[in-house]
XYZ file of C-alpha atoms in Angstrom:
768
model
C -143.292 -79.479 -156.424
C -140.554 -79.818 -159.063
C -137.029 -78.594 -159.658
C -135.991 -75.694 -161.824
C -132.679 -75.669 -163.736
C -130.752 -74.909 -160.522
C -132.184 -77.838 -158.614
C -134.438 -75.499 -156.635
C -138.054 -76.395 -155.981
C -140.691 -74.551 -157.963
C -144.170 -75.493 -159.111
C -144.756 -79.179 -159.855
C -143.393 -80.136 -163.266
C -142.734 -83.488 -164.951
C -139.427 -85.024 -163.958
C -139.234 -83.505 -160.474
C -137.204 -85.421 -157.892
C -138.687 -85.904 -154.448
C -137.708 -87.941 -151.423
C -138.658 -91.622 -151.593
C -138.081 -94.629 -149.464
C -137.606 -98.280 -150.252
C -135.563 -101.283 -149.245
C -132.309 -99.483 -149.947
C -133.362 -96.324 -148.161
C -134.699 -98.239 -145.172
C -131.355 -99.957 -144.726
C -129.217 -96.903 -145.293
C -131.223 -94.479 -143.133
C -131.617 -96.590 -140.013
C -130.681 -94.663 -136.892
C -127.050 -95.001 -135.997
C -126.026 -96.526 -139.349
C -122.997 -94.931 -140.984
C -121.464 -95.588 -144.381
C -118.128 -97.411 -144.496
C -115.119 -95.237 -144.247
C -117.053 -92.088 -143.354
C -114.699 -89.201 -142.796
C -111.723 -91.219 -144.087
C -109.749 -91.011 -147.340
C -111.155 -92.867 -150.313
C -109.853 -96.447 -150.441
C -109.633 -99.114 -153.127
C -113.386 -99.152 -153.738
C -113.415 -95.383 -154.122
C -110.554 -95.576 -156.583
C -112.585 -98.092 -158.593
C -115.544 -95.710 -158.650
C -113.381 -92.732 -159.609
C -110.831 -94.302 -161.951
C -111.779 -97.955 -162.377
C -112.539 -99.548 -165.728
C -115.945 -100.345 -167.125
C -117.520 -103.582 -165.935
C -120.858 -105.211 -166.742
C -122.712 -103.096 -164.191
C -121.174 -99.890 -165.502
C -122.049 -100.813 -169.085
C -125.618 -101.675 -168.089
C -126.196 -98.331 -166.354
C -124.528 -96.407 -169.190
C -126.795 -98.048 -171.780
C -129.795 -97.560 -169.496
C -129.184 -93.819 -169.544
C -128.489 -93.706 -173.282
C -130.779 -96.494 -174.469
C -132.544 -94.371 -177.078
C -129.307 -93.057 -178.591
C -127.643 -96.477 -178.428
C -130.645 -98.220 -179.986
C -131.202 -95.749 -182.804
C -127.521 -95.247 -183.614
C -126.613 -98.939 -183.450
C -129.601 -99.965 -185.572
C -128.807 -97.257 -188.120
C -125.116 -98.174 -188.364
C -125.809 -101.915 -188.266
C -128.339 -101.697 -191.092
C -125.977 -99.472 -193.092
C -123.010 -101.817 -192.640
C -125.144 -104.887 -193.353
C -126.408 -103.311 -196.577
C -122.892 -102.233 -197.539
C -121.499 -105.730 -196.952
C -124.353 -107.232 -198.941
C -123.473 -104.864 -201.774
C -119.702 -105.422 -201.525
C -120.147 -109.197 -201.865
C -121.987 -109.444 -205.200
C -123.942 -112.413 -206.408
C -121.749 -115.255 -207.576
C -122.728 -117.439 -210.527
C -121.010 -120.677 -211.437
C -120.691 -123.226 -214.216
C -119.736 -126.878 -213.668
C -118.792 -129.735 -215.996
C -118.589 -133.301 -214.689
C -116.553 -136.348 -215.688
C -116.659 -139.857 -214.299
C -113.188 -141.220 -213.563
C -113.370 -144.996 -213.183
C -111.439 -146.461 -210.279
C -110.158 -149.390 -212.395
C -109.446 -149.562 -216.149
C -111.213 -152.125 -218.358
C -108.609 -154.468 -219.958
C -109.057 -157.699 -221.956
C -105.404 -158.408 -222.721
C -102.986 -159.723 -220.158
C -99.893 -157.585 -220.471
C -97.764 -159.366 -217.953
C -96.036 -157.054 -215.473
C -97.582 -153.580 -215.612
C -94.959 -150.878 -216.023
C -97.261 -148.188 -214.551
C -98.439 -147.706 -211.019
C -102.102 -148.485 -211.401
C -103.027 -146.466 -208.353
C -106.331 -144.621 -208.390
C -105.192 -141.646 -206.289
C -102.213 -141.041 -208.559
C -104.469 -141.283 -211.593
C -106.913 -138.739 -210.124
C -104.123 -136.304 -209.227
C -102.757 -136.684 -212.733
C -106.125 -135.692 -214.215
C -106.289 -132.664 -211.918
C -102.813 -131.609 -213.045
C -103.730 -132.157 -216.706
C -106.782 -129.861 -216.515
C -104.788 -127.006 -214.942
C -101.752 -127.528 -217.160
C -100.699 -124.669 -219.485
C -101.277 -126.956 -222.480
C -104.994 -127.415 -221.735
C -105.630 -123.846 -220.542
C -103.857 -122.270 -223.502
C -105.770 -124.531 -225.871
C -109.043 -123.453 -224.222
C -108.197 -119.737 -224.464
C -107.145 -119.904 -228.118
C -110.032 -122.100 -229.299
C -112.543 -120.656 -231.806
C -110.214 -117.836 -232.851
C -109.463 -116.842 -229.235
C -113.126 -116.132 -228.461
C -112.698 -117.109 -224.808
C -109.735 -114.788 -224.211
C -111.817 -111.794 -225.360
C -114.455 -112.238 -222.644
C -114.937 -109.393 -220.173
C -113.716 -111.401 -217.178
C -110.185 -111.503 -218.686
C -109.918 -107.726 -219.284
C -108.001 -106.996 -216.072
C -105.855 -110.154 -216.178
C -102.190 -109.609 -217.028
C -101.655 -113.341 -217.519
C -104.866 -115.008 -218.685
C -103.515 -118.529 -218.228
C -102.426 -117.809 -214.651
C -105.745 -116.057 -213.883
C -107.732 -119.011 -215.183
C -105.500 -121.444 -213.309
C -106.090 -119.606 -210.006
C -109.867 -119.258 -210.406
C -110.634 -122.665 -211.907
C -111.685 -125.266 -209.330
C -111.125 -128.951 -210.113
C -111.971 -131.481 -207.419
C -113.478 -134.861 -206.588
C -116.414 -134.174 -204.197
C -116.663 -136.635 -201.312
C -113.535 -138.435 -202.666
C -115.718 -140.264 -205.194
C -115.356 -141.024 -208.900
C -117.000 -137.785 -210.106
C -114.602 -135.033 -211.162
C -116.028 -131.490 -211.311
C -114.588 -128.576 -213.288
C -116.057 -125.382 -211.787
C -115.599 -121.669 -212.423
C -117.416 -119.216 -210.135
C -117.481 -115.437 -209.848
C -119.522 -112.255 -210.331
C -119.694 -112.768 -214.078
C -122.566 -113.629 -216.438
C -123.410 -117.291 -216.269
C -123.226 -117.573 -220.079
C -119.571 -116.440 -220.053
C -118.741 -118.854 -217.240
C -120.358 -121.675 -219.194
C -118.314 -120.835 -222.303
C -115.042 -120.903 -220.363
C -115.800 -124.185 -218.561
C -116.908 -125.901 -221.774
C -113.795 -124.625 -223.573
C -111.580 -126.065 -220.821
C -113.577 -129.311 -220.904
C -113.157 -129.639 -224.667
C -109.449 -128.818 -224.499
C -109.015 -131.456 -221.782
C -110.853 -134.010 -223.903
C -108.884 -133.222 -227.062
C -105.427 -132.847 -225.526
C -105.587 -135.593 -222.895
C -108.381 -138.126 -223.322
C -108.227 -138.340 -227.123
C -104.435 -138.497 -226.999
C -104.539 -141.354 -224.500
C -106.909 -143.179 -226.821
C -104.293 -142.812 -229.550
C -101.629 -144.216 -227.238
C -103.856 -147.218 -226.544
C -103.875 -148.020 -230.300
C -100.071 -147.834 -230.555
C -99.494 -151.551 -229.694
C -102.147 -152.517 -232.237
C -100.397 -150.524 -234.957
C -97.027 -152.090 -234.093
C -98.461 -155.616 -234.167
C -100.223 -154.973 -237.475
C -96.944 -153.804 -239.006
C -95.146 -156.883 -237.683
C -97.926 -159.109 -239.051
C -97.636 -157.557 -242.516
C -93.870 -158.093 -242.572
C -94.178 -161.660 -241.293
C -96.949 -162.536 -243.772
C -94.811 -161.280 -246.652
C -91.848 -163.307 -245.411
C -93.977 -166.468 -245.102
C -95.390 -165.903 -248.571
C -91.910 -165.479 -250.085
C -90.535 -168.585 -248.354
C -93.539 -170.630 -249.402
C -93.087 -169.564 -253.050
C -89.382 -170.466 -252.858
C -90.205 -173.825 -251.320
C -92.716 -174.659 -254.056
C -90.304 -173.616 -256.770
C -87.500 -175.791 -255.331
C -89.845 -178.725 -254.933
C -90.964 -178.331 -258.519
C -87.393 -178.060 -259.780
C -86.282 -181.178 -257.892
C -89.288 -183.161 -258.998
C -90.322 -183.922 -255.398
C -93.326 -181.691 -255.069
C -95.280 -184.417 -253.214
C -92.593 -185.174 -250.653
C -94.594 -183.653 -247.850
C -97.446 -186.051 -248.669
C -95.488 -189.276 -248.561
C -94.710 -191.451 -245.570
C -91.371 -192.269 -243.930
C -89.964 -195.068 -241.883
C -90.682 -194.987 -238.121
C -87.275 -193.617 -237.204
C -87.646 -190.811 -239.718
C -91.174 -190.139 -238.454
C -89.827 -189.823 -234.900
C -87.101 -187.471 -236.047
C -89.610 -185.413 -237.965
C -91.941 -185.339 -234.940
C -89.064 -184.107 -232.794
C -88.255 -181.513 -235.424
C -91.848 -180.260 -235.296
C -91.722 -180.129 -231.501
C -88.490 -178.146 -231.648
C -89.991 -175.816 -234.216
C -93.109 -175.257 -232.086
C -90.950 -174.475 -229.080
C -88.851 -172.080 -231.167
C -92.017 -170.385 -232.433
C -93.289 -169.906 -228.867
C -89.950 -168.490 -227.724
C -89.777 -166.130 -230.690
C -93.347 -164.996 -229.950
C -92.427 -164.231 -226.341
C -89.338 -162.320 -227.495
C -91.470 -160.383 -229.976
C -93.983 -159.504 -227.235
C -91.187 -158.381 -224.877
C -89.671 -156.260 -227.647
C -93.065 -154.690 -228.388
C -93.706 -153.795 -224.734
C -90.221 -152.330 -224.410
C -90.693 -150.149 -227.513
C -94.087 -148.917 -226.237
C -92.614 -147.976 -222.843
C -89.688 -146.210 -224.484
C -92.029 -144.201 -226.732
C -94.231 -143.115 -223.819
C -91.425 -142.195 -221.404
C -89.617 -140.115 -224.038
C -92.760 -137.969 -224.316
C -91.904 -134.310 -223.367
C -95.098 -134.061 -221.329
C -93.888 -136.945 -219.180
C -90.575 -135.136 -218.707
C -92.435 -132.016 -217.518
C -94.486 -134.078 -215.081
C -91.347 -135.718 -213.653
C -89.707 -132.301 -213.235
C -92.815 -130.981 -211.437
C -92.767 -133.942 -209.055
C -89.055 -133.417 -208.332
C -89.677 -129.701 -207.693
C -92.534 -130.465 -205.292
C -90.464 -133.015 -203.371
C -87.329 -130.826 -203.162
C -87.136 -129.297 -199.613
C -85.097 -126.327 -200.799
C -87.720 -125.403 -203.408
C -90.492 -125.843 -200.812
C -88.659 -123.460 -198.461
C -88.213 -120.894 -201.243
C -91.916 -121.163 -202.136
C -92.846 -120.565 -198.477
C -90.572 -117.491 -198.431
C -92.191 -116.192 -201.636
C -95.661 -116.763 -200.165
C -94.611 -114.940 -196.964
C -93.347 -111.949 -198.993
C -96.587 -111.895 -201.002
C -98.713 -111.901 -197.810
C -96.601 -109.062 -196.356
C -97.048 -107.047 -199.584
C -100.830 -107.484 -199.506
C -100.989 -106.552 -195.825
C -98.932 -103.369 -196.358
C -100.929 -102.378 -199.449
C -104.139 -102.586 -197.453
C -102.724 -100.066 -194.938
C -100.903 -97.710 -197.332
C -103.527 -95.493 -199.016
C -101.513 -93.868 -201.784
C -98.511 -95.037 -203.700
C -96.091 -97.629 -202.478
C -93.776 -97.449 -199.509
C -90.109 -98.350 -199.475
C -90.896 -101.456 -197.449
C -93.359 -102.633 -200.128
C -90.782 -102.110 -202.861
C -88.171 -104.027 -200.865
C -90.628 -106.902 -200.299
C -91.525 -106.922 -204.014
C -87.828 -107.189 -204.906
C -87.408 -110.063 -202.442
C -90.524 -111.751 -203.864
C -89.243 -111.420 -207.461
C -85.820 -112.742 -206.372
C -87.478 -115.768 -204.705
C -89.514 -116.463 -207.861
C -86.363 -116.243 -209.988
C -84.551 -118.655 -207.677
C -87.466 -121.123 -207.913
C -87.432 -120.864 -211.729
C -83.641 -121.345 -211.792
C -83.945 -124.380 -209.517
C -86.613 -125.847 -211.829
C -84.369 -125.245 -214.877
C -81.434 -126.856 -213.077
C -83.525 -129.911 -212.189
C -84.775 -130.148 -215.781
C -81.248 -129.813 -217.148
C -80.002 -132.330 -214.588
C -82.745 -134.768 -215.564
C -82.017 -134.237 -219.260
C -78.324 -134.853 -218.572
C -79.127 -138.009 -216.667
C -81.176 -139.273 -219.578
C -78.370 -138.465 -221.999
C -75.670 -140.047 -219.798
C -77.567 -142.930 -218.274
C -80.869 -144.557 -219.174
C -84.157 -143.637 -217.600
C -84.816 -145.905 -214.581
C -88.079 -147.135 -216.100
C -86.379 -147.852 -219.458
C -83.407 -149.399 -217.663
C -85.668 -151.746 -215.693
C -87.628 -152.699 -218.793
C -84.386 -153.155 -220.773
C -82.955 -155.380 -218.055
C -86.082 -157.512 -218.079
C -86.015 -157.623 -221.871
C -82.327 -158.603 -221.944
C -82.869 -161.368 -219.374
C -85.775 -162.772 -221.349
C -83.816 -162.484 -224.559
C -80.720 -164.105 -223.017
C -82.633 -167.115 -221.690
C -84.709 -167.308 -224.872
C -81.659 -167.185 -227.097
C -79.907 -169.777 -224.932
C -82.891 -172.087 -225.234
C -83.080 -171.339 -228.950
C -79.407 -172.199 -229.242
C -80.030 -175.551 -227.573
C -83.022 -176.170 -229.821
C -80.958 -175.188 -232.864
C -78.197 -177.508 -231.731
C -80.656 -180.351 -231.394
C -82.166 -179.422 -234.727
C -78.746 -179.551 -236.325
C -78.204 -183.000 -234.896
C -81.546 -184.178 -236.260
C -80.737 -182.455 -239.525
C -77.487 -184.363 -239.835
C -79.333 -187.562 -239.038
C -81.977 -186.812 -241.629
C -79.248 -185.896 -244.110
C -77.854 -189.261 -243.689
C -81.260 -190.804 -244.278
C -82.375 -188.614 -247.102
C -79.873 -186.209 -248.446
C -82.094 -185.245 -251.287
C -85.137 -184.207 -249.172
C -83.319 -182.425 -246.358
C -83.404 -178.929 -247.757
C -87.097 -179.106 -248.595
C -87.967 -180.544 -245.225
C -86.058 -177.820 -243.394
C -87.665 -175.112 -245.477
C -91.046 -176.616 -244.768
C -90.306 -176.687 -241.029
C -89.228 -173.033 -241.127
C -92.421 -172.104 -242.957
C -94.482 -173.929 -240.329
C -92.662 -172.039 -237.576
C -93.292 -168.655 -239.202
C -96.938 -169.520 -239.742
C -97.280 -170.355 -236.030
C -95.805 -166.953 -235.112
C -98.126 -165.297 -237.613
C -101.122 -166.983 -236.035
C -100.033 -165.858 -232.541
C -99.687 -162.232 -233.651
C -103.079 -162.349 -235.369
C -104.644 -163.567 -232.107
C -103.065 -160.690 -230.162
C -104.307 -158.207 -232.757
C -107.847 -159.500 -232.338
C -107.597 -159.117 -228.540
C -106.248 -155.565 -228.821
C -108.975 -154.598 -231.284
C -111.568 -155.681 -228.738
C -109.746 -153.829 -225.954
C -109.498 -150.556 -227.889
C -113.276 -150.618 -228.301
C -113.766 -150.719 -224.516
C -115.031 -147.492 -222.839
C -112.432 -144.934 -221.821
C -111.520 -144.675 -218.152
C -112.606 -140.995 -218.162
C -116.109 -140.360 -219.521
C -118.183 -137.197 -219.761
C -121.394 -137.272 -217.714
C -124.543 -136.542 -219.679
C -122.946 -137.156 -223.098
C -123.357 -140.098 -225.456
C -120.338 -141.416 -227.282
C -116.968 -139.699 -227.395
C -117.606 -136.047 -226.571
C -116.505 -133.518 -223.978
C -118.725 -132.689 -221.006
C -121.090 -129.737 -221.187
C -121.438 -127.255 -218.324
C -124.429 -126.556 -216.113
C -124.902 -123.063 -214.658
C -126.037 -122.062 -211.168
C -127.229 -118.589 -210.158
C -126.540 -116.763 -206.884
C -124.760 -119.698 -205.298
C -123.413 -117.518 -202.453
C -126.782 -116.216 -201.251
C -126.572 -117.785 -197.789
C -122.955 -116.680 -197.411
C -123.938 -113.080 -198.283
C -126.731 -113.195 -195.731
C -124.367 -114.640 -193.122
C -121.642 -112.043 -193.757
C -124.140 -109.167 -193.756
C -125.830 -110.414 -190.593
C -122.542 -111.027 -188.806
C -121.214 -107.621 -189.832
C -124.435 -105.909 -188.751
C -124.441 -107.663 -185.384
C -120.772 -106.795 -184.884
C -121.385 -103.119 -185.637
C -124.490 -103.214 -183.437
C -122.471 -104.540 -180.514
C -119.518 -102.215 -181.106
C -121.784 -99.172 -181.400
C -123.579 -100.012 -178.166
C -120.225 -100.656 -176.512
C -118.804 -97.365 -177.796
C -121.806 -95.304 -176.683
C -121.792 -97.120 -173.363
C -118.091 -96.412 -172.882
C -118.484 -92.719 -173.735
C -121.352 -92.454 -171.263
C -119.367 -94.413 -168.667
C -116.441 -92.016 -169.108
C -118.602 -89.208 -167.714
C -118.655 -91.132 -164.381
C -122.291 -90.349 -163.647
C -123.849 -91.699 -160.475
C -125.494 -95.110 -160.908
C -126.967 -95.522 -157.446
C -126.560 -95.020 -153.696
C -124.019 -97.822 -153.376
C -121.432 -95.771 -155.295
C -121.759 -92.957 -152.756
C -121.857 -95.195 -149.695
C -119.507 -98.067 -150.556
C -117.481 -96.392 -153.300
C -116.811 -92.923 -151.876
C -117.311 -93.691 -148.179
C -120.042 -91.044 -147.738
C -122.972 -91.949 -145.513
C -126.283 -92.107 -147.403
C -129.135 -90.956 -145.146
C -131.921 -91.102 -147.739
C -132.955 -91.793 -151.311
C -135.422 -89.803 -153.452
C -137.396 -91.078 -156.446
C -137.913 -89.267 -159.709
C -141.438 -88.011 -160.509
C -142.812 -87.965 -164.046
C -145.931 -85.944 -164.716
C -148.361 -84.063 -162.499
C -150.236 -87.245 -161.659
C -147.493 -88.342 -159.292
C -147.905 -85.063 -157.356
C -151.706 -85.201 -157.137
C -153.480 -85.728 -153.829
C -153.577 -89.358 -152.814
C -150.578 -90.284 -154.938
C -148.607 -93.226 -153.442
C -145.358 -91.391 -154.181
C -146.364 -88.475 -151.966
C -146.883 -90.904 -149.105
C -143.463 -92.402 -149.790
C -142.061 -88.868 -149.924
C -143.354 -88.029 -146.473
C -142.150 -91.327 -145.016
C -138.711 -91.004 -146.584
C -138.237 -87.435 -145.404
C -139.204 -88.550 -141.916
C -136.437 -91.181 -142.162
C -133.906 -88.485 -143.018
C -135.265 -86.343 -140.179
C -134.923 -89.285 -137.763
C -131.283 -89.768 -138.751
C -130.595 -86.060 -138.264
C -132.375 -85.873 -134.898
C -130.595 -89.016 -133.711
C -127.236 -87.403 -134.365
C -128.381 -84.230 -132.609
C -128.593 -86.155 -129.342
C -124.857 -86.886 -129.389
C -123.547 -84.139 -131.660
C -124.649 -80.597 -132.191
C -126.661 -80.592 -135.426
C -128.885 -77.509 -134.984
C -127.724 -75.533 -138.046
C -127.543 -77.739 -141.169
C -126.511 -76.749 -144.704
C -128.115 -78.589 -147.659
C -125.983 -78.234 -150.799
C -125.030 -80.116 -153.973
C -121.992 -80.349 -156.293
C -123.770 -78.580 -159.152
C -127.197 -77.266 -160.098
C -130.280 -79.394 -160.907
C -129.417 -82.011 -158.286
C -132.433 -81.591 -155.925
C -130.968 -79.694 -152.982
C -133.982 -77.314 -152.679
C -136.338 -80.300 -152.566
C -134.324 -81.925 -149.800
C -134.013 -78.695 -147.784
C -137.712 -77.736 -147.971
C -139.025 -81.241 -147.297
C -136.582 -81.797 -144.425
C -137.606 -78.500 -142.806
C -141.298 -79.396 -143.159
C -140.661 -82.825 -141.606
C -138.868 -81.290 -138.612
C -141.794 -78.920 -138.136
C -144.244 -81.840 -138.192
C -142.142 -83.431 -135.460
C -142.860 -80.428 -133.205
C -139.523 -78.704 -133.679
C -139.368 -74.974 -134.279
C -137.683 -74.925 -137.665
C -136.402 -72.067 -139.801
C -135.785 -72.571 -143.533
C -133.275 -70.115 -145.033
C -132.785 -69.601 -148.770
C -128.977 -69.543 -148.929
C -128.770 -69.541 -152.739
C -128.443 -65.772 -152.850
C -127.622 -65.546 -156.535
C -130.526 -67.708 -157.789
C -133.134 -68.033 -155.027
C -136.157 -70.330 -155.330
C -137.870 -70.797 -151.929
C -139.954 -67.605 -152.242
C -141.711 -69.077 -155.290
C -142.287 -72.358 -153.477
C -143.994 -70.698 -150.503
C -145.566 -67.841 -152.495
C -143.700 -65.218 -150.462
C -142.151 -61.933 -151.597
C -138.438 -61.982 -152.348
C -137.581 -58.670 -150.659
C -136.694 -58.241 -147.003
C -134.615 -61.385 -146.740
C -131.126 -62.526 -145.801
C -129.367 -60.101 -148.140
C -131.077 -57.133 -146.463
C -129.914 -58.432 -143.065
C -126.342 -58.815 -144.380
C -126.426 -55.234 -145.650
C -127.852 -54.107 -142.245
C -130.979 -52.809 -143.941
C -133.314 -54.944 -141.791
C -133.366 -56.835 -138.532
C -133.392 -60.629 -138.367
C -136.762 -60.753 -136.645
C -138.295 -58.577 -139.361
C -137.352 -60.862 -142.316
C -138.521 -64.155 -140.785
C -142.027 -65.044 -142.029
C -144.325 -67.823 -140.837
C -145.594 -70.376 -143.355
C -148.827 -72.319 -143.637
C -147.101 -75.284 -141.991
C -147.244 -75.166 -138.224
C -143.799 -74.745 -136.629
C -142.071 -73.766 -139.900
C -140.696 -70.280 -140.612
C -139.069 -68.985 -143.793
C -136.286 -66.496 -144.493
C -136.049 -65.658 -148.188
C -132.833 -64.679 -149.937
C -133.744 -61.076 -150.604
C -132.269 -58.947 -153.341
C -128.648 -60.003 -153.851
C -125.845 -57.652 -154.774
C -122.085 -57.497 -154.356
C -122.371 -55.889 -150.926
C -124.364 -58.852 -149.633
C -121.848 -61.338 -151.046
C -118.936 -59.442 -149.483
C -120.770 -59.226 -146.149
C -121.184 -63.005 -146.202
C -117.419 -63.354 -145.854
C -117.190 -61.000 -142.844
C -117.643 -61.598 -139.139
C -121.102 -60.036 -139.072
C -122.668 -63.366 -140.169
C -121.907 -65.174 -136.928
C -124.086 -62.905 -134.687
C -126.985 -63.440 -137.065
C -126.795 -67.228 -136.731
C -126.252 -66.962 -132.955
C -129.497 -65.004 -132.659
C -131.333 -67.596 -134.790
C -129.943 -70.521 -132.760
C -131.555 -69.113 -129.645
C -134.964 -68.781 -131.319
C -135.245 -72.092 -133.249
C -134.609 -75.771 -132.645
C -133.369 -76.448 -136.200
C -132.168 -74.143 -138.950
C -132.000 -75.573 -142.491
C -130.088 -73.582 -145.127
C -130.781 -74.234 -148.825
C -127.275 -73.415 -150.056
C -125.747 -72.776 -153.461
C -123.759 -75.430 -155.400
C -120.318 -76.191 -153.958
C -118.369 -76.184 -157.219
C -117.891 -72.837 -158.896
C -119.185 -70.691 -155.992
C -117.872 -69.933 -152.523
C -121.271 -69.204 -150.921
C -121.840 -72.714 -149.560
C -118.275 -72.875 -148.223
C -118.853 -69.610 -146.349
C -122.193 -70.799 -144.960
C -120.670 -74.155 -144.037
C -118.126 -72.567 -141.703
C -121.006 -71.400 -139.481
C -123.055 -74.633 -139.716
C -122.996 -77.742 -137.547
C -122.995 -80.035 -140.565
C -123.799 -80.344 -144.256
C -126.067 -82.670 -146.242
C -125.001 -83.270 -149.852
C -127.837 -83.711 -152.345
C -126.947 -85.715 -155.481
C -129.041 -86.873 -158.437
C -128.785 -90.343 -159.934
C -127.815 -90.392 -163.630
C -127.033 -86.643 -163.386
C -124.374 -86.095 -160.749
C -120.772 -86.934 -161.571
C -119.001 -89.228 -159.096
C -115.739 -87.324 -159.425
C -117.503 -84.018 -158.719
C -119.258 -85.535 -155.700
C -115.859 -86.575 -154.362
C -114.418 -83.155 -155.204
C -117.295 -81.378 -153.414
C -116.916 -83.464 -150.260
C -113.164 -82.915 -150.190
C -113.686 -79.184 -150.705
C -116.192 -78.972 -147.841
C -113.911 -80.940 -145.547
C -110.956 -78.742 -146.475
C -112.702 -75.692 -144.937
C -113.764 -77.617 -141.843
C -117.366 -78.425 -142.776
C -118.581 -81.628 -141.137
C -120.568 -83.970 -143.388
C -123.852 -85.343 -142.038
C -124.350 -87.524 -145.124
C -125.789 -87.562 -148.608
C -129.290 -87.861 -150.067
C -129.537 -89.573 -153.476
C -132.326 -88.285 -155.737
C -133.896 -90.109 -158.677
C -133.709 -93.644 -157.212
C -136.519 -95.914 -158.385
C -138.587 -97.344 -155.537
C -141.868 -99.129 -154.958
C -144.524 -97.614 -152.737
C -145.011 -99.626 -149.538
C -148.665 -100.630 -149.064
C -148.308 -100.116 -145.332
C -147.480 -96.477 -146.005
C -150.055 -95.778 -148.729
C -152.783 -97.404 -146.647
C -152.583 -94.504 -144.192
C -153.816 -92.138 -146.883
C -157.016 -94.161 -147.290
C -157.889 -94.240 -143.546
C -159.953 -91.364 -142.162
C -158.566 -89.980 -138.860
C -160.754 -90.514 -135.766
C -160.975 -86.784 -135.096
C -162.373 -86.255 -138.538
C -164.876 -89.082 -138.044
C -166.146 -87.481 -134.807
C -166.565 -84.114 -136.518
C -168.467 -85.843 -139.315
C -170.852 -87.553 -136.835
C -171.546 -84.272 -135.000
C -172.267 -82.558 -138.299
C -174.759 -85.246 -139.279
C -176.550 -84.937 -135.913
């Protein structure tokens, strides 16, 4: 047997729902067991079933019912989104040039107190700032007749320098000595290589080569001083020789003197040596001071100082944060506004431009302030160096004054001893002093020449000699990131699609199982019925048929148990809507009562769409409708069936007269007559919702059994049907849940394999 579209039983078809039993049914159909809250208003649990949100159990049952749709739709959308994300994030190529930045400079000349902060972190940050400075970037863009600026990647850039500054990555990986200049993006790797190499060459030419020139500045100054000093010594020596020749004492420096004169001359030489050393120290201090002054007055240094002051100024930092906040708000609003610009975006753009103007004005004020400070008062570095230089000069000049004073005293003494040779001797001493200074400067020049040949602190990796670093290219460097984004997006869409389909299915509030009827709605469940798929489940010897018989007997037992205490002779079997198995329940329950030895009458109460006549192969005419129209007697329309103790009353031909007669008082005598002839009367009624037939039948019945179908019946409609039946005074016996999965009990199926003893005796007599 199977159900037609109205839930009525017809010939066996795949998907029919029949009565089954199992652990749940055994518990719920035990004699005397009633569901919680039976006959009472729906409580908190019922409200959860009717209006509660979706939980894990609800989502599971929703996806179980719509697993094919959820699987196919989620896989389709997930694969589409994953492919779209993979396409939206194109392959990224990159080009990288590397430099080695030594942690300590190589120096062979002791310079005394270093005027710079020889800190490695500061030096590294300075190199990073140099590479991204407008000087280097502009030089890279304009190199080779502006070939770089004509590349395709710069076509959409309003400010090429700013674009390159934002996209160029300069960093020290792992905080080591290797500096990497990297440019990445969805551009040809050859173009990326050209840009990186242009930036590398501009950095080498504008920074490294310039620093090499600054390293030779002390050498050039010392060479100029040596040339001037050598010329002065040469002139004084020529003058000395000419005077010696004119005075006729050209060999005076070769003669010998008395011991006192020798001592005086030795002291004179010592004084001269000391004066030469002091003058050399003063010359070195003057040279260092001039070098510092030349470097600090460099405009690039001024720009760096201004940048540091801007970064450290809290007011500028606050304005930059405000500008960044406005920019983020503009981007967020542009992503939501589809066409044009809104008034809020224009207001934010004005505020952003105003913040940028205030930052620029603050930078100009700081630069003007710094320029004014330098014009009004010395630079702190120059001031410190000048103070040191003045102190050295003051002490040196004081010591020179003492030496000169002592020299004058010796000179007067020597004048007294040899007035004629004094001038020549003093000139000779002065020449010796200048020659000592000349020798000291020559030594320093030799040291600086060696130092300038030392390797630069910043060197290109992979290049020999003085040359800029070349770039290496890498293809599809973001492959794993693309896979990760696509996979994550696909999984997200997969989950959201399943969740959305599950929520839409959950919103229909379909019945998940007997517990929602019993515990959720407070309706007693007196039986559960499994779903049958295919004709095989209805064939003879099928375990499900054995379970069907046992389960129906459980429902019968519950009904007969109530009949002992309450009158349950006339029972209506109905359902909220069609296709919910009420005909199956009614016919099987009537057959079970007949097997129990009770005279049972089965009435087809679905007058508009009858089905029992096809189930029992009986003619439709001469049924209940004919009795209602007074065209036939009750005893004439009742037909026996093949089952012992079971009689059938078909629906007959329905018309409006029969429906109107159902609402009159002539129905009650009919049922009174049937009550006297039968132990149980089972009516297969019409659906409760949408028709009044079952409500009219229910007023004459002792109770009603509600048939519902798992995954088909709506919980809200079940509740509505029960409330509607109760509103007209129909007493509820309980509910039977169809379509519940159950396992066949071996103790039940074993009975089908055992031959009855009566049959065995007949078989033995036949053999004899």
